[in-house]
mmCIF file of C-alpha atoms in Angstrom:
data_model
loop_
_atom_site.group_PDB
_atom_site.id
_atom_site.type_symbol
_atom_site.label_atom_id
_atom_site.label_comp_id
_atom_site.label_asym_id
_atom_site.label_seq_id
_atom_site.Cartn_x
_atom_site.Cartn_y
_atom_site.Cartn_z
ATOM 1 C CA UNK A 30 -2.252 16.222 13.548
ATOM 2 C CA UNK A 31 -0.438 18.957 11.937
ATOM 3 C CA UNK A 32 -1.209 20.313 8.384
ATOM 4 C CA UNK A 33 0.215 18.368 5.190
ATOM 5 C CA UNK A 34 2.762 19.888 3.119
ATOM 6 C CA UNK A 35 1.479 22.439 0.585
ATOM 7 C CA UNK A 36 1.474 20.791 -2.767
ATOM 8 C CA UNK A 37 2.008 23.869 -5.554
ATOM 9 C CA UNK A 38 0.004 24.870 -7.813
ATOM 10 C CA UNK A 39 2.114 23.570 -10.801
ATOM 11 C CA UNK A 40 2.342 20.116 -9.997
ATOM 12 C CA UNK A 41 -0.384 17.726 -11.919
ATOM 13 C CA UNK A 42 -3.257 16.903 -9.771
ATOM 14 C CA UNK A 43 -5.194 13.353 -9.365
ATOM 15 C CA UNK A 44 -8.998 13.345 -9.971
ATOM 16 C CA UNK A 45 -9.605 14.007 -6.079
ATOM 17 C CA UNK A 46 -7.483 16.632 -5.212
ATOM 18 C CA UNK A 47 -9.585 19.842 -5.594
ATOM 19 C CA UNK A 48 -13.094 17.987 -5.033
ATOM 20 C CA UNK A 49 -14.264 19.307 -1.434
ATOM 21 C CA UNK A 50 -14.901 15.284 -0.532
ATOM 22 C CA UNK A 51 -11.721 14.512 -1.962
ATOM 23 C CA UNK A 52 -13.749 11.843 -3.794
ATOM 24 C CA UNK A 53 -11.911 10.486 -7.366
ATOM 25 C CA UNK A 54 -13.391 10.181 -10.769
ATOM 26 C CA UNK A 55 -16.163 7.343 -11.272
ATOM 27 C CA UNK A 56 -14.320 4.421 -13.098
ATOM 28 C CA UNK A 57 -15.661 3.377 -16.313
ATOM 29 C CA UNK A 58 -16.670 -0.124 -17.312
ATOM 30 C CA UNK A 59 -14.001 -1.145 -19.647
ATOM 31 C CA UNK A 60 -11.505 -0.270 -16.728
ATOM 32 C CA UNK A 61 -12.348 -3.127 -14.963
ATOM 33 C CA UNK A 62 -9.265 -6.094 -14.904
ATOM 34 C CA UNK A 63 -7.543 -3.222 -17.647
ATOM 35 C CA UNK A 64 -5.232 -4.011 -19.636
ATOM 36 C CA UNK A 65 -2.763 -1.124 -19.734
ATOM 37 C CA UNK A 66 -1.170 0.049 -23.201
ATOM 38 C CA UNK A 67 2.729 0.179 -23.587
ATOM 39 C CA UNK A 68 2.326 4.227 -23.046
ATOM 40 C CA UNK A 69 0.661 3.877 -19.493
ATOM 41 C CA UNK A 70 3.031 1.029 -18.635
ATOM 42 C CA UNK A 71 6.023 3.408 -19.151
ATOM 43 C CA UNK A 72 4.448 6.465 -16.961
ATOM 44 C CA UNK A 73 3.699 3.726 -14.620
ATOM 45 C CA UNK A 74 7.030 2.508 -14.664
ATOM 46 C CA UNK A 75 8.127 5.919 -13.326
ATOM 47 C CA UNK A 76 5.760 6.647 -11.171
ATOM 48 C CA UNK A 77 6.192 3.255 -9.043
ATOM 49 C CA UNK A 78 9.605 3.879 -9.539
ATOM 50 C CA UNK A 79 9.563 7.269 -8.243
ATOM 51 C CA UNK A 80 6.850 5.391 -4.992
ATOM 52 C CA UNK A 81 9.935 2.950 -4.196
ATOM 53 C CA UNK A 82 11.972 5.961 -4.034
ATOM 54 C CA UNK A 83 10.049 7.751 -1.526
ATOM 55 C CA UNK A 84 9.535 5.049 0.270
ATOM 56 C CA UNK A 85 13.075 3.541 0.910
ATOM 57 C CA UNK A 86 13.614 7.884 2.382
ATOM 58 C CA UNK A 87 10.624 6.876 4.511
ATOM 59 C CA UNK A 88 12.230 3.988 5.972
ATOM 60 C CA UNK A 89 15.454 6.008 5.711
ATOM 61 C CA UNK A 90 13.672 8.554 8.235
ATOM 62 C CA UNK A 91 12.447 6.485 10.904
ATOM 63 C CA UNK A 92 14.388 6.229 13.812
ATOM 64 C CA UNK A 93 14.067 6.295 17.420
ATOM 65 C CA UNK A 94 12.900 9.781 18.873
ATOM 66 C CA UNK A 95 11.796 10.524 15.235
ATOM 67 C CA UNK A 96 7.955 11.429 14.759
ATOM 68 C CA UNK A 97 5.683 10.149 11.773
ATOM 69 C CA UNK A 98 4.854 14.126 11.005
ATOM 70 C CA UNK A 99 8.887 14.189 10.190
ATOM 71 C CA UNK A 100 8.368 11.414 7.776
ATOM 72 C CA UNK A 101 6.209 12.440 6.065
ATOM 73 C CA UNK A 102 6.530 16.042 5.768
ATOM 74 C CA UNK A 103 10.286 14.592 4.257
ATOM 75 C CA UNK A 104 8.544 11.995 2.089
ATOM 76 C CA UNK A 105 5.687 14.815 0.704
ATOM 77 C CA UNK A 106 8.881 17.517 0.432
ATOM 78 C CA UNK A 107 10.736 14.692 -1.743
ATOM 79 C CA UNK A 108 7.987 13.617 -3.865
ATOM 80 C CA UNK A 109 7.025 17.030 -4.858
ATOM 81 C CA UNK A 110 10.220 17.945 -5.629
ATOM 82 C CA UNK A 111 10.168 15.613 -8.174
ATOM 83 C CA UNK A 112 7.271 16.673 -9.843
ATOM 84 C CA UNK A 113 5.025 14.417 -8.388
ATOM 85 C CA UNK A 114 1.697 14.822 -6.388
ATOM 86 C CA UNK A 115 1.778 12.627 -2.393
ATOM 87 C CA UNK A 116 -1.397 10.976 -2.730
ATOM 88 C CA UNK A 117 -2.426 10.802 0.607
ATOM 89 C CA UNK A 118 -3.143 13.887 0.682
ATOM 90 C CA UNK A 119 -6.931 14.390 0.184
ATOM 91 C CA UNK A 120 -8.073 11.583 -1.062
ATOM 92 C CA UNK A 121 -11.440 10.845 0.643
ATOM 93 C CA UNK A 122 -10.179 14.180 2.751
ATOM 94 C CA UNK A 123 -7.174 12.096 4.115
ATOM 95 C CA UNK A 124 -4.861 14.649 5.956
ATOM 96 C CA UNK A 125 -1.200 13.881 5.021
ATOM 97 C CA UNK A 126 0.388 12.728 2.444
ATOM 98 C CA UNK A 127 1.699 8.767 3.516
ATOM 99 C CA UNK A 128 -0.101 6.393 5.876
ATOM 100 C CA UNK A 129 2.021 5.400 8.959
ATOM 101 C CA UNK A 130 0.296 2.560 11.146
ATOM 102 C CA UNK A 131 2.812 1.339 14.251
ATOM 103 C CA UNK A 132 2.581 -1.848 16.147
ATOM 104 C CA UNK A 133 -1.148 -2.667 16.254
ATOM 105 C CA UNK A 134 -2.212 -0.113 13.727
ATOM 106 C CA UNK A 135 -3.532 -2.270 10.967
ATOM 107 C CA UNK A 136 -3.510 0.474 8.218
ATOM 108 C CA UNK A 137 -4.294 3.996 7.589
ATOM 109 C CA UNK A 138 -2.399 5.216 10.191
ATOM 110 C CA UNK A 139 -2.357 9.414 10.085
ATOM 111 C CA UNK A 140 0.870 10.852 11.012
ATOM 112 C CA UNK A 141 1.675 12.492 13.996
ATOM 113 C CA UNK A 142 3.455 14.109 16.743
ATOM 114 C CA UNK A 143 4.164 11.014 18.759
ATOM 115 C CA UNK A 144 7.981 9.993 18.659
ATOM 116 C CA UNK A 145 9.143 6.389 17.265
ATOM 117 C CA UNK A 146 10.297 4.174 20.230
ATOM 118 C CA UNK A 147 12.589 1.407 20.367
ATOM 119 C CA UNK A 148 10.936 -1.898 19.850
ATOM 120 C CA UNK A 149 8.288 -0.312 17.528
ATOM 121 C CA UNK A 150 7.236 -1.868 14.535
ATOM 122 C CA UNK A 151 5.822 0.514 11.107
ATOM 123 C CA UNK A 152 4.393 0.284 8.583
ATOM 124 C CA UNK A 153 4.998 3.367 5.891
ATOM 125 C CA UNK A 154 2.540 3.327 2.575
ATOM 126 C CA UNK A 155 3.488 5.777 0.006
ATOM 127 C CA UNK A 156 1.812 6.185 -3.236
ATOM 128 C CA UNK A 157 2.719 8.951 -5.949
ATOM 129 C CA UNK A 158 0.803 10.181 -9.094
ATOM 130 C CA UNK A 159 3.212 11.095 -11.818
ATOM 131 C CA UNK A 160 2.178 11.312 -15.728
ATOM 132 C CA UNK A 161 -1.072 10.494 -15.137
ATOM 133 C CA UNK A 162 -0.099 7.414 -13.308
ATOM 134 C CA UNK A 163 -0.449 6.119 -9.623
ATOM 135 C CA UNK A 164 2.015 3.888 -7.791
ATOM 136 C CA UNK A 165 1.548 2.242 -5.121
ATOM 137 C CA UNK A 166 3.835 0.325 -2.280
ATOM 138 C CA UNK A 167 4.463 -0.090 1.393
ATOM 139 C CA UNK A 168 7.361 -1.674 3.830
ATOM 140 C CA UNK A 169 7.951 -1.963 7.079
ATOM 141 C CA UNK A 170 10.538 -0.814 9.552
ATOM 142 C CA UNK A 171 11.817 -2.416 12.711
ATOM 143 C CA UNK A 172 13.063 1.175 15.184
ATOM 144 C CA UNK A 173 15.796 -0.260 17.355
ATOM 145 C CA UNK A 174 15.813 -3.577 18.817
ATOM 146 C CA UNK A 175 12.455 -5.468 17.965
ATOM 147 C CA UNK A 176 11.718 -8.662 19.986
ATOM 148 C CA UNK A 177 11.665 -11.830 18.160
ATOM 149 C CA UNK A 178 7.834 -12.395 17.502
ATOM 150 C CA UNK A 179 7.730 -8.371 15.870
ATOM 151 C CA UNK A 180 10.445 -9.429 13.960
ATOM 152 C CA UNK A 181 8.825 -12.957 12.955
ATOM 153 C CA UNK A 182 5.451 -11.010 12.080
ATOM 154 C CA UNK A 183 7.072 -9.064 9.976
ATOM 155 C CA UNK A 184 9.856 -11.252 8.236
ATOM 156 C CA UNK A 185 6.810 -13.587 7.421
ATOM 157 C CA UNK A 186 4.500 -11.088 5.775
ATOM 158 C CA UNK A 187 7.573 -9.856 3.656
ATOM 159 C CA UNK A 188 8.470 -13.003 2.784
ATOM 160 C CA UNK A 189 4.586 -13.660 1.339
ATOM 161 C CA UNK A 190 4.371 -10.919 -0.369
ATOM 162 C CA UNK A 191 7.573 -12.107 -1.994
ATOM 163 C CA UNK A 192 6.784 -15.272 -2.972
ATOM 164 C CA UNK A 193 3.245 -14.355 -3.499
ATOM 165 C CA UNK A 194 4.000 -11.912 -6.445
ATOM 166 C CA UNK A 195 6.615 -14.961 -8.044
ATOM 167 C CA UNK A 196 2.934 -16.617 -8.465
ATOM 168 C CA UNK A 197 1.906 -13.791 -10.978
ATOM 169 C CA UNK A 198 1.849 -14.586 -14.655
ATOM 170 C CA UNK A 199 -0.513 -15.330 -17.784
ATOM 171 C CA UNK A 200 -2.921 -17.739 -16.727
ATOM 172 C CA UNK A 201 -3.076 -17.679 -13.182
ATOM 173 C CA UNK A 202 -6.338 -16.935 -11.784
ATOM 174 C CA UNK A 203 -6.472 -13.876 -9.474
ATOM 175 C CA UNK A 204 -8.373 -15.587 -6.458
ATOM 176 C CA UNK A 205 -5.253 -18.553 -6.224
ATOM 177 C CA UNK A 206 -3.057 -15.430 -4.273
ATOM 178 C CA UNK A 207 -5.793 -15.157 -2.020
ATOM 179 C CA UNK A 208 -5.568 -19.091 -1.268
ATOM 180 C CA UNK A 209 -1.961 -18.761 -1.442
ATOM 181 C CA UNK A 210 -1.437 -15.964 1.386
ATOM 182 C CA UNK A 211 -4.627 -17.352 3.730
ATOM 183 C CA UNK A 212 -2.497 -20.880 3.667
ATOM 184 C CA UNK A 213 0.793 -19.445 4.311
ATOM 185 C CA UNK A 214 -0.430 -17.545 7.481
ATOM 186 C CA UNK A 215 -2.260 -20.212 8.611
ATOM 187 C CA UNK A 216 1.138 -22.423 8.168
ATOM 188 C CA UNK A 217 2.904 -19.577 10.704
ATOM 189 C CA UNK A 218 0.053 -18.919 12.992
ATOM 190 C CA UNK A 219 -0.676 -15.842 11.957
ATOM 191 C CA UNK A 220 -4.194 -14.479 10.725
ATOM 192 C CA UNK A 221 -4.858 -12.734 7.370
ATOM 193 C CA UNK A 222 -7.196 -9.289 7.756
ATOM 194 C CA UNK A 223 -10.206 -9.999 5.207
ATOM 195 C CA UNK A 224 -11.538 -7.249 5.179
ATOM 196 C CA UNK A 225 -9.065 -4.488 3.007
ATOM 197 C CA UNK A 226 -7.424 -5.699 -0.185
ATOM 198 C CA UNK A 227 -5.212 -5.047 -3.085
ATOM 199 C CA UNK A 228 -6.327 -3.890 -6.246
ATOM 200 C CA UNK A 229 -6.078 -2.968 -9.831
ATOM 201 C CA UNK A 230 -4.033 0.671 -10.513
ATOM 202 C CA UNK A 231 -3.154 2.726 -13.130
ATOM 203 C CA UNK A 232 -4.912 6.041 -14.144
ATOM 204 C CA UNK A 233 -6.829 5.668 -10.667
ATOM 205 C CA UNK A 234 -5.466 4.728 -7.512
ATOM 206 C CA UNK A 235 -8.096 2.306 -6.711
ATOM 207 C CA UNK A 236 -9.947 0.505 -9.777
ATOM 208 C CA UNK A 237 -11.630 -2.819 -9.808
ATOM 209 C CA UNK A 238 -11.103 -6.055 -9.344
ATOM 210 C CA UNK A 239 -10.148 -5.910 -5.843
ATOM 211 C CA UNK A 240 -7.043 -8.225 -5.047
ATOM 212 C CA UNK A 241 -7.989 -10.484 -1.725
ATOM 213 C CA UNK A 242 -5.897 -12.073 0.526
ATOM 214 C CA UNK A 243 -7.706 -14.408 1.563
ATOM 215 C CA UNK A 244 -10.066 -17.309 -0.333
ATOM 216 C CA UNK A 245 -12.626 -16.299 -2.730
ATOM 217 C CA UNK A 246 -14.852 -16.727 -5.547
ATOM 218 C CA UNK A 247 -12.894 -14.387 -7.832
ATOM 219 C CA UNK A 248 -11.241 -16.627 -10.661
ATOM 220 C CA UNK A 249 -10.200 -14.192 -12.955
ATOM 221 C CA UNK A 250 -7.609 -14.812 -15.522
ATOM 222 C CA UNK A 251 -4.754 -12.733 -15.366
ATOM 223 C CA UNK A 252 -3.992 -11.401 -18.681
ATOM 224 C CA UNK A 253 -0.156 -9.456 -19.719
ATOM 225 C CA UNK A 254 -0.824 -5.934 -19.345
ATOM 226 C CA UNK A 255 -2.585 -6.178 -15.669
ATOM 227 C CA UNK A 256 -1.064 -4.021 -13.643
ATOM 228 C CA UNK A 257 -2.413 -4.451 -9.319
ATOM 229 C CA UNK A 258 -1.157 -4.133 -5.911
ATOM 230 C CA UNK A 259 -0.402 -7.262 -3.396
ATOM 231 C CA UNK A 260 -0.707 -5.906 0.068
ATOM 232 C CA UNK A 261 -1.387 -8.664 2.867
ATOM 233 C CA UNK A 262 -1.860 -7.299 5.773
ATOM 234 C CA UNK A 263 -0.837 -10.258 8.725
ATOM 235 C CA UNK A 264 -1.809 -10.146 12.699
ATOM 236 C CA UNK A 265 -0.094 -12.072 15.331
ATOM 237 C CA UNK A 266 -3.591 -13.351 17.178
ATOM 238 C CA UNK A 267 -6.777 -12.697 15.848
ATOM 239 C CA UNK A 268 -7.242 -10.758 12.642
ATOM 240 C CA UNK A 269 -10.098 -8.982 13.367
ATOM 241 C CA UNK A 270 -10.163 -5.020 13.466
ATOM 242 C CA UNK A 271 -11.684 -2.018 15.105
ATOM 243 C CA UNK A 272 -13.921 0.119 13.033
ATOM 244 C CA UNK A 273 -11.613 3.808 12.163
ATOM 245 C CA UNK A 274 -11.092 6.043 15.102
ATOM 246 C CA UNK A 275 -12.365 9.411 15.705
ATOM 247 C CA UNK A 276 -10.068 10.930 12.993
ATOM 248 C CA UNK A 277 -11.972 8.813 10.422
ATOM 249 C CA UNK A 278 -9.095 6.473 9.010
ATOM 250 C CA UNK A 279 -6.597 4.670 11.925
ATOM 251 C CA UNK A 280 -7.889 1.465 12.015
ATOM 252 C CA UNK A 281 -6.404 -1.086 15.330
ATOM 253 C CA UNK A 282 -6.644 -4.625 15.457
ATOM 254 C CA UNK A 283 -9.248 -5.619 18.078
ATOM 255 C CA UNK A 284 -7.371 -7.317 20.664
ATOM 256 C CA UNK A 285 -4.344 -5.222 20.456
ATOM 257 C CA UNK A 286 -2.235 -7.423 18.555
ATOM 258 C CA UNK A 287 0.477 -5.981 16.233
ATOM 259 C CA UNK A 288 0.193 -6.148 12.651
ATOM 260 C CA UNK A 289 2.654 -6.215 9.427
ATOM 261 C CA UNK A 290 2.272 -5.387 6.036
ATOM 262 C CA UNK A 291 3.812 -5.047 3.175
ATOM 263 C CA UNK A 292 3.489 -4.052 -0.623
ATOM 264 C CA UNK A 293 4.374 -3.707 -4.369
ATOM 265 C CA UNK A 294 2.218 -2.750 -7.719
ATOM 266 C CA UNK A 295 3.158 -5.550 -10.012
ATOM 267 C CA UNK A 296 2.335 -6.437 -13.976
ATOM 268 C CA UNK A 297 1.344 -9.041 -15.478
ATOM 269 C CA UNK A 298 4.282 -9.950 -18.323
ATOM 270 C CA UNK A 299 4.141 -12.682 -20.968
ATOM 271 C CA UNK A 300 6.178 -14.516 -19.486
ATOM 272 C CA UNK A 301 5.566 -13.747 -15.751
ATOM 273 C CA UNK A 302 5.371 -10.402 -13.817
ATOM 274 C CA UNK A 303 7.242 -7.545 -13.077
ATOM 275 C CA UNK A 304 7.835 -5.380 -9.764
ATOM 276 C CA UNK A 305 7.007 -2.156 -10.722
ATOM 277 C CA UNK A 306 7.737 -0.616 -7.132
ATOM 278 C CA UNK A 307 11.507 -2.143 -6.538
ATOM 279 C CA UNK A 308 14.055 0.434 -6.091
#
């Protein structure tokens, strides 16, 4: 894997970016289910904004005979230049500064040297930290001509996320998207991976409650102000996964079976939500 791109001196750094673990600041109690105040919601605002951004040039990138090192070396070169810190890059000692998981890479997928091939499927997750702010947002990209069951897998998973983040608004109780995504894979034969989640954002990349996709206990009331991620993560057969790989982080599904996924960090309005991570 080669070397991510050198992030300068001047540009703001996250909690993790100097530690030698890459580990990020303990979270405080009162952070949990935060509420954010109009001032973080703005630098949020612009630092999903700027996410979306980098991401749509990630998708931009990836073409056939194109590697996942070109990506994101063009993604990290972009986000920089705009002030703006990759977050990939250390956190937990990650290597680069995106995640790129193809076909049955379920998530954390390091970039690489290998070239993109017609009929591959990939995922591209690109968070940025910007005014003190993380955002947070993936998509996926069909190279070439994708047969019809890639192209199902991951039409369907977009088209959760979708209508899972029309759900969001005052009142609704956090666990209902879990119900809501578990049933709508079910309805398409596909299968939900349990075991990584969305979550709160804002001053931290990950902060607490964690956002499942799948049922549980978790009936929190979502309040305006809430800012979190939605991220399913669907598998054509079965949704279990590998533990990581020698490098620490790729994670497969078991069986081999290709995976989708898709994202946005959304708020919680008075009226509804709002995309923060649309371009």
């Amino acid at each position: 894997v080669p070397p991510a791109v050198a992030v300068p001196q001047h540009i703001p750094r996250p909690s993790y970016a100097d530690d030698p673990q890459g580990r990020p600041r303990a979270l405080l109690p009162e952070e949990f289910a935060e509420r954010k105040s109009p001032e973080m919601i703005g630098n949020m605002r612009s630092a999903c904004g700027l996410a979306a951004e980098a991401l749509a040039l990630a998708c931009e990138v990836a073409k056939v005979g194109v590697t996942t090192d070109e990506v994101d070396r063009r993604t990290s070169e972009f986000v920089i230049s705009r002030g703006a810190y990759p977050v990939g890059i250390n956190y937990y000692g990650f290597p680069r500064g995106l995640c790129a998981s193809p076909n049955e890479v379920a998530l954390h997928g390091v970039p690489n040297t290998r070239p993109l091939e017609e009929g591959d499927i990939i995922n591209f997750d690109v968070t940025v930290y910007l005014n003190g702010a993380f955002g947070d947002c993936s998509a996926m990209v069909c190279v070439g001509d994708v047969d019809p069951a890639a192209r199902f897998l991951v039409d369907s998973t977009k088209q959760c996320l979708d209508e899972a983040v029309q759900l969001v608004g005052p009142g609704l109780k956090l666990n209902e998207i879990g119900h809501f995504c578990h049933d709508f894979a079910r309805k398409r034969d596909l299968h939900v991976v349990s075991q990584f989640c969305g979550h709160f954002i804002g001053s931290e990349l990950h902060m607490l409650p964690n956002v499942s996709h799948v049922p549980n206990s978790l009936a929190l009331e979502l309040r305006p102000g809430m800012t979190f991620t939605i991220e399913p993560i669907f598998v054509e057969g079965s949704a279990e996964i590998t533990d990581a790989l020698e490098d620490g982080w790729t994670i497969l599904s078991k069986n081999g079976d290709w995976s989708a996924q898709w994202e946005h960090t959304v708020l919680v309005t008075e009226h509804g939500s709002e995309i923060l991570t649309s371009c």
